[in-house]
Amino acid sequence: RFLRDRQSIPLSSGQAINILDKWILARLNQVKSEVSKALNVYELDKASRSLAGFVDDLSTWYLRRSRERFKEIKDKRQEKDRENAITTIRFVLLEFSKIIAPFTPFIAEAIYQNLKFQKSNLKESIHLEGWPKVELRIKNNELRIIREMEEVRKLVSLVLEERAKAGIKVRQPLASLKIRNPKSEIRNKKGLIDLIKDEVNVKQMIFDGKIKNEVELDIIITPELKTEGNLRDLVRVIQDLRKQAGYTPKDRIEAYIYTDNRALKQLILDGAKNLKNVVGAKILNFQKTDKVESKIEIKIDSVNIWAGIKKIR
């Protein structure tokens, strides 16, 4: 629905602010170029491979990493980022529907029709649209963005492998991550570094040529890090309660949490605003009550926690 409320505005990676938007727009231009070149010489198999790769990038990386950006938040800066994300994904889906129209006409039409609204400047059908504007040679700055994101995703994969070997779940924060490449292209790119830190859940990233392996995780879990990990587990518990109760993402809740662990309670208090945003709660109470619609009593790493929720009607 929120995608239909936006006009179709032509975008470029140079106009975007968020690194994820820059990247997906660069990838869109790349796939336009690749498909156009392949179709010009009747290499249909090559064209379809480019489309499949883009769908994977769009769903498993862009949309997953942007999921929180689409939520309604009153903070002005975050609201601006939300608007940018919505404008970007709408433009990408419109352009991509034109590219896939010769290959999957019904899917392309379904995407296109779902993006139309009453005062839309779109045509009656995707099949009345022209082929999207294509620059057969992708720009150097877009190639650089694509190359840097490939490095990011490679590093993320390596770090997640190291976490799995150590038996440390991703929800558990770790102090630091060392990368064995002091000359890496991304070492001074804050947006990309923040992306990695958030994806693999580490506090600090260090580029160092002296470590033995390509990546090296500090796997020492301090009491502070352990408590923070417990808080992330609590968020997951509340999200599971929402699912069990059949709430939609739009439904606002009143959350109740009780624990006799002082450190965890203090961490919840300190991060109450962020916690409420993440779980969609308008009210957060620190007590037990029977006036809830979904509840659970569990133990997270030997910490007893009771949680319950009810929808605000």
Coordinates of C-alpha atoms in Angstrom, one line a residue:
R1 CA 0.0 0.0 0.0
F2 CA 2.6 2.6 1.0
L3 CA 4.4 2.0 -2.4
R4 CA 1.3 3.0 -4.3
D5 CA 1.2 6.4 -2.6
R6 CA 4.4 7.5 -4.2
Q7 CA 4.8 9.0 -7.7
S8 CA 7.2 7.3 -10.1
I9 CA 10.3 9.4 -9.7
P10 CA 13.4 8.6 -11.8
L11 CA 16.3 7.9 -9.5
S12 CA 20.1 7.3 -9.8
S13 CA 22.7 6.0 -7.4
G14 CA 24.2 9.5 -7.3
Q15 CA 20.9 10.9 -5.9
A16 CA 20.6 8.3 -3.1
I17 CA 21.9 9.0 0.4
N18 CA 21.8 5.6 2.1
I19 CA 24.5 3.2 0.9
L20 CA 21.9 0.4 0.4
D21 CA 19.9 2.6 -1.9
K22 CA 23.0 3.6 -3.8
W23 CA 23.9 0.0 -4.2
I24 CA 20.6 -1.4 -5.4
L25 CA 20.2 1.4 -7.9
A26 CA 23.7 0.7 -9.2
R27 CA 22.8 -3.0 -9.4
L28 CA 19.6 -2.1 -11.3
N29 CA 21.6 -0.2 -13.9
Q30 CA 24.0 -3.1 -14.1
V31 CA 21.2 -5.6 -14.7
K32 CA 19.6 -3.3 -17.3
S33 CA 22.8 -3.1 -19.2
E34 CA 23.5 -6.9 -18.9
V35 CA 20.0 -7.9 -20.0
S36 CA 19.9 -5.4 -22.9
K37 CA 23.3 -6.5 -24.2
A38 CA 22.3 -10.2 -24.0
L39 CA 19.0 -9.6 -25.7
N40 CA 20.6 -7.6 -28.5
V41 CA 22.6 -10.8 -29.5
Y42 CA 19.8 -13.2 -28.6
E43 CA 21.6 -14.7 -25.6
L44 CA 18.4 -15.4 -23.6
D45 CA 20.0 -17.8 -21.1
K46 CA 22.6 -15.1 -20.2
A47 CA 19.9 -12.5 -19.8
S48 CA 17.8 -14.7 -17.5
R49 CA 20.8 -15.4 -15.3
S50 CA 21.3 -11.7 -14.7
L51 CA 17.7 -11.4 -13.7
A52 CA 17.9 -14.3 -11.2
G53 CA 21.0 -12.8 -9.6
F54 CA 19.3 -9.4 -9.2
V55 CA 16.2 -11.0 -7.5
D56 CA 18.5 -12.7 -5.0
D57 CA 20.4 -9.4 -4.2
L58 CA 17.1 -7.5 -3.9
S59 CA 15.4 -10.0 -1.6
T60 CA 18.2 -11.5 0.5
W61 CA 20.3 -8.3 1.0
Y62 CA 18.5 -5.1 0.1
L63 CA 15.0 -5.8 1.5
R64 CA 16.3 -7.8 4.5
R65 CA 18.8 -5.1 5.5
S66 CA 16.2 -2.3 4.9
R67 CA 13.4 -4.0 6.8
E68 CA 13.6 -1.7 9.8
R69 CA 13.8 1.4 7.5
F70 CA 10.2 0.8 6.2
K71 CA 8.7 1.0 9.7
E72 CA 6.9 4.1 10.7
I73 CA 8.9 6.1 13.2
K74 CA 8.3 9.7 14.4
D75 CA 12.0 10.6 14.5
K76 CA 12.4 13.1 11.6
R77 CA 15.8 11.8 10.4
Q78 CA 14.6 8.2 10.4
E79 CA 11.3 9.3 8.7
K80 CA 13.4 10.9 5.9
D81 CA 15.4 7.7 5.5
R82 CA 12.1 5.7 5.4
E83 CA 10.8 8.0 2.6
N84 CA 14.0 7.5 0.7
A85 CA 13.8 3.7 1.1
I86 CA 10.1 3.6 -0.1
T87 CA 10.9 5.9 -3.1
T88 CA 13.9 3.7 -4.0
I89 CA 12.1 0.3 -3.8
R90 CA 9.1 1.6 -5.8
F91 CA 11.4 2.9 -8.6
V92 CA 13.4 -0.3 -8.6
L93 CA 10.3 -2.5 -8.8
L94 CA 8.8 -0.4 -11.6
E95 CA 12.0 -0.5 -13.7
F96 CA 12.5 -4.2 -13.0
S97 CA 9.0 -5.1 -14.0
K98 CA 9.7 -3.6 -17.4
I99 CA 12.9 -5.7 -17.7
I100 CA 11.2 -9.0 -16.8
A101 CA 8.0 -8.3 -18.9
P102 CA 9.3 -10.3 -22.0
F103 CA 10.4 -13.2 -19.7
T104 CA 7.6 -13.4 -17.1
P105 CA 4.7 -11.3 -18.5
F106 CA 2.1 -12.1 -15.8
I107 CA 4.4 -11.6 -12.9
A108 CA 5.6 -8.3 -14.4
E109 CA 2.0 -7.2 -14.9
A110 CA 1.1 -8.1 -11.3
I111 CA 4.0 -6.1 -9.9
Y112 CA 3.0 -3.1 -12.1
Q113 CA -0.7 -3.1 -11.2
N114 CA 0.1 -3.3 -7.5
L115 CA 2.2 -0.2 -7.8
K116 CA -0.6 1.9 -9.5
F117 CA -2.8 4.3 -7.7
Q118 CA -5.6 6.7 -8.7
K119 CA -3.5 9.7 -9.8
S120 CA -0.6 7.6 -11.0
N121 CA 1.3 8.5 -14.2
L122 CA 1.6 4.8 -15.1
K123 CA 0.1 3.3 -18.2
E124 CA -2.8 0.9 -18.2
S125 CA -0.5 -2.1 -18.5
I126 CA 3.2 -2.9 -18.1
H127 CA 3.1 -4.1 -21.7
L128 CA 2.3 -0.6 -23.0
E129 CA 5.5 0.7 -21.4
G130 CA 8.7 1.1 -23.4
W131 CA 12.0 -0.6 -22.6
P132 CA 13.7 1.3 -19.7
K133 CA 16.4 3.8 -20.5
V134 CA 19.7 2.0 -20.6
E135 CA 23.4 3.1 -20.5
L136 CA 25.1 0.1 -22.0
R137 CA 28.3 1.0 -20.2
I138 CA 27.8 1.2 -16.4
K139 CA 29.5 4.2 -14.7
N140 CA 32.7 3.8 -12.8
N141 CA 31.3 5.0 -9.5
E142 CA 28.5 2.5 -9.7
L143 CA 31.0 -0.3 -10.4
R144 CA 32.9 0.8 -7.3
I145 CA 29.8 0.7 -5.2
I146 CA 28.9 -2.8 -6.5
R147 CA 32.5 -4.0 -5.9
E148 CA 32.6 -2.6 -2.3
M149 CA 29.3 -4.3 -1.5
E150 CA 30.6 -7.6 -2.8
E151 CA 33.5 -7.2 -0.3
V152 CA 31.1 -6.4 2.5
R153 CA 29.0 -9.5 1.8
K154 CA 32.1 -11.7 1.5
L155 CA 33.4 -10.5 4.9
V156 CA 29.9 -11.0 6.5
S157 CA 29.9 -14.6 5.2
L158 CA 33.4 -15.3 6.6
V159 CA 32.5 -13.8 10.0
L160 CA 29.2 -15.7 10.3
E161 CA 31.2 -18.9 9.5
E162 CA 33.6 -18.0 12.4
R163 CA 30.6 -17.4 14.7
A164 CA 29.2 -20.8 13.8
K165 CA 32.5 -22.6 14.4
A166 CA 32.7 -20.9 17.9
G167 CA 29.1 -21.8 18.6
I168 CA 28.1 -18.1 19.2
K169 CA 24.7 -17.1 18.0
V170 CA 24.4 -13.8 16.0
R171 CA 22.2 -12.2 18.6
Q172 CA 25.1 -12.2 21.0
P173 CA 27.1 -9.0 20.6
L174 CA 30.9 -9.3 20.4
A175 CA 33.5 -6.7 21.2
S176 CA 35.6 -6.5 18.0
L177 CA 36.3 -7.9 14.6
K178 CA 39.7 -7.7 12.9
I179 CA 40.1 -7.7 9.1
R180 CA 43.4 -8.8 7.5
N181 CA 43.4 -6.1 4.9
P182 CA 44.7 -2.6 6.0
K183 CA 44.3 -1.4 2.4
S184 CA 40.7 -2.5 2.0
E185 CA 38.6 -0.2 -0.2
I186 CA 35.9 -0.1 2.5
R187 CA 38.2 0.7 5.5
N188 CA 37.2 4.4 5.5
K189 CA 33.6 3.9 4.4
K190 CA 31.5 4.4 7.6
G191 CA 28.2 3.4 6.0
L192 CA 29.7 0.0 4.8
I193 CA 31.5 -0.6 8.1
D194 CA 28.3 0.1 10.1
L195 CA 26.5 -2.3 7.8
I196 CA 29.0 -5.1 8.6
K197 CA 29.0 -4.3 12.3
D198 CA 25.2 -4.5 12.4
E199 CA 24.9 -7.7 10.3
V200 CA 27.5 -9.6 12.3
N201 CA 26.8 -7.9 15.7
V202 CA 30.2 -6.5 16.7
K203 CA 31.0 -3.3 18.5
Q204 CA 34.2 -2.4 16.6
M205 CA 36.0 -3.2 13.3
I206 CA 39.8 -3.1 13.0
F207 CA 41.7 -3.4 9.7
D208 CA 45.0 -5.1 10.6
G209 CA 47.6 -6.8 8.4
K210 CA 49.1 -8.8 11.2
I211 CA 46.3 -11.3 12.0
K212 CA 46.7 -14.9 10.7
N213 CA 43.3 -15.4 9.1
E214 CA 41.2 -13.1 6.8
V215 CA 38.9 -12.4 9.7
E216 CA 39.4 -12.7 13.5
L217 CA 36.6 -12.4 16.0
D218 CA 37.1 -11.5 19.7
I219 CA 35.0 -14.3 21.2
I220 CA 35.5 -13.2 24.8
I221 CA 32.0 -12.5 26.1
T222 CA 32.0 -10.1 29.1
P223 CA 29.1 -9.9 31.5
E224 CA 28.0 -6.6 29.8
L225 CA 28.0 -8.2 26.4
K226 CA 26.1 -11.3 27.8
T227 CA 23.4 -9.0 29.3
E228 CA 23.1 -7.2 25.9
G229 CA 22.7 -10.5 24.2
N230 CA 20.0 -11.4 26.7
L231 CA 18.2 -8.2 25.7
R232 CA 18.3 -9.2 22.0
D233 CA 16.9 -12.6 23.0
L234 CA 14.1 -10.8 24.8
V235 CA 13.2 -8.8 21.6
R236 CA 13.0 -12.1 19.7
V237 CA 10.7 -13.5 22.5
I238 CA 8.3 -10.5 22.2
Q239 CA 8.3 -10.8 18.4
D240 CA 7.4 -14.4 18.7
L241 CA 4.5 -13.5 21.1
R242 CA 3.2 -11.1 18.5
K243 CA 3.2 -13.9 15.9
Q244 CA 1.4 -16.3 18.3
A245 CA -1.2 -13.7 18.9
G246 CA -1.7 -13.1 15.2
Y247 CA -0.8 -9.4 15.3
T248 CA 0.1 -7.6 12.1
P249 CA 3.1 -5.3 11.8
K250 CA 0.8 -2.3 12.1
D251 CA -0.7 -3.4 15.4
R252 CA 0.7 -1.4 18.4
I253 CA 1.0 -3.3 21.7
E254 CA 1.4 -2.8 25.4
A255 CA 4.3 -4.9 26.6
Y256 CA 4.9 -6.3 30.1
I257 CA 8.3 -7.6 31.2
Y258 CA 9.5 -8.9 34.5
T259 CA 12.9 -10.1 35.5
D260 CA 14.8 -10.3 38.8
N261 CA 18.1 -9.7 37.0
R262 CA 19.0 -6.1 37.8
A263 CA 21.6 -5.7 35.0
L264 CA 19.1 -6.8 32.3
K265 CA 16.3 -4.6 33.8
Q266 CA 18.6 -1.6 33.8
L267 CA 19.6 -2.3 30.2
I268 CA 15.9 -2.5 29.2
L269 CA 15.2 0.8 31.0
D270 CA 18.2 2.5 29.3
G271 CA 17.1 1.3 25.8
A272 CA 13.3 1.5 26.4
K273 CA 12.7 3.8 23.5
N274 CA 14.6 1.7 21.0
L275 CA 13.0 -1.5 22.3
K276 CA 9.5 -0.1 21.9
N277 CA 10.3 0.9 18.3
V278 CA 11.6 -2.5 17.4
V279 CA 8.7 -4.5 18.9
G280 CA 6.0 -2.0 18.0
A281 CA 5.1 -1.2 21.6
K282 CA 3.5 2.1 22.7
I283 CA 3.7 1.2 26.4
L284 CA 6.3 -0.8 28.3
N285 CA 5.6 -2.0 31.8
F286 CA 7.9 -3.8 34.3
Q287 CA 5.4 -6.1 36.0
K288 CA 3.5 -9.3 35.7
T289 CA -0.2 -9.2 34.9
D290 CA -3.0 -11.5 33.8
K291 CA -4.4 -8.8 31.5
V292 CA -2.5 -9.9 28.5
E293 CA -3.4 -11.8 25.3
S294 CA -0.1 -13.7 24.9
K295 CA 2.5 -14.5 27.5
I296 CA 5.6 -16.6 28.3
E297 CA 7.9 -17.5 31.1
I298 CA 11.3 -18.6 30.0
K299 CA 15.0 -18.8 31.0
I300 CA 17.6 -17.1 28.9
D301 CA 21.2 -18.0 29.8
S302 CA 20.0 -18.8 33.4
V303 CA 18.1 -15.4 33.6
N304 CA 14.4 -15.8 34.5
I305 CA 12.1 -13.6 32.3
W306 CA 8.4 -13.3 32.1
A307 CA 6.9 -11.4 29.2
G308 CA 3.4 -10.7 28.1
I309 CA 1.7 -8.5 25.5
K310 CA -1.7 -7.2 24.5
K311 CA -2.9 -5.2 21.5
I312 CA -3.8 -1.5 22.0
R313 CA -7.3 -1.2 20.5

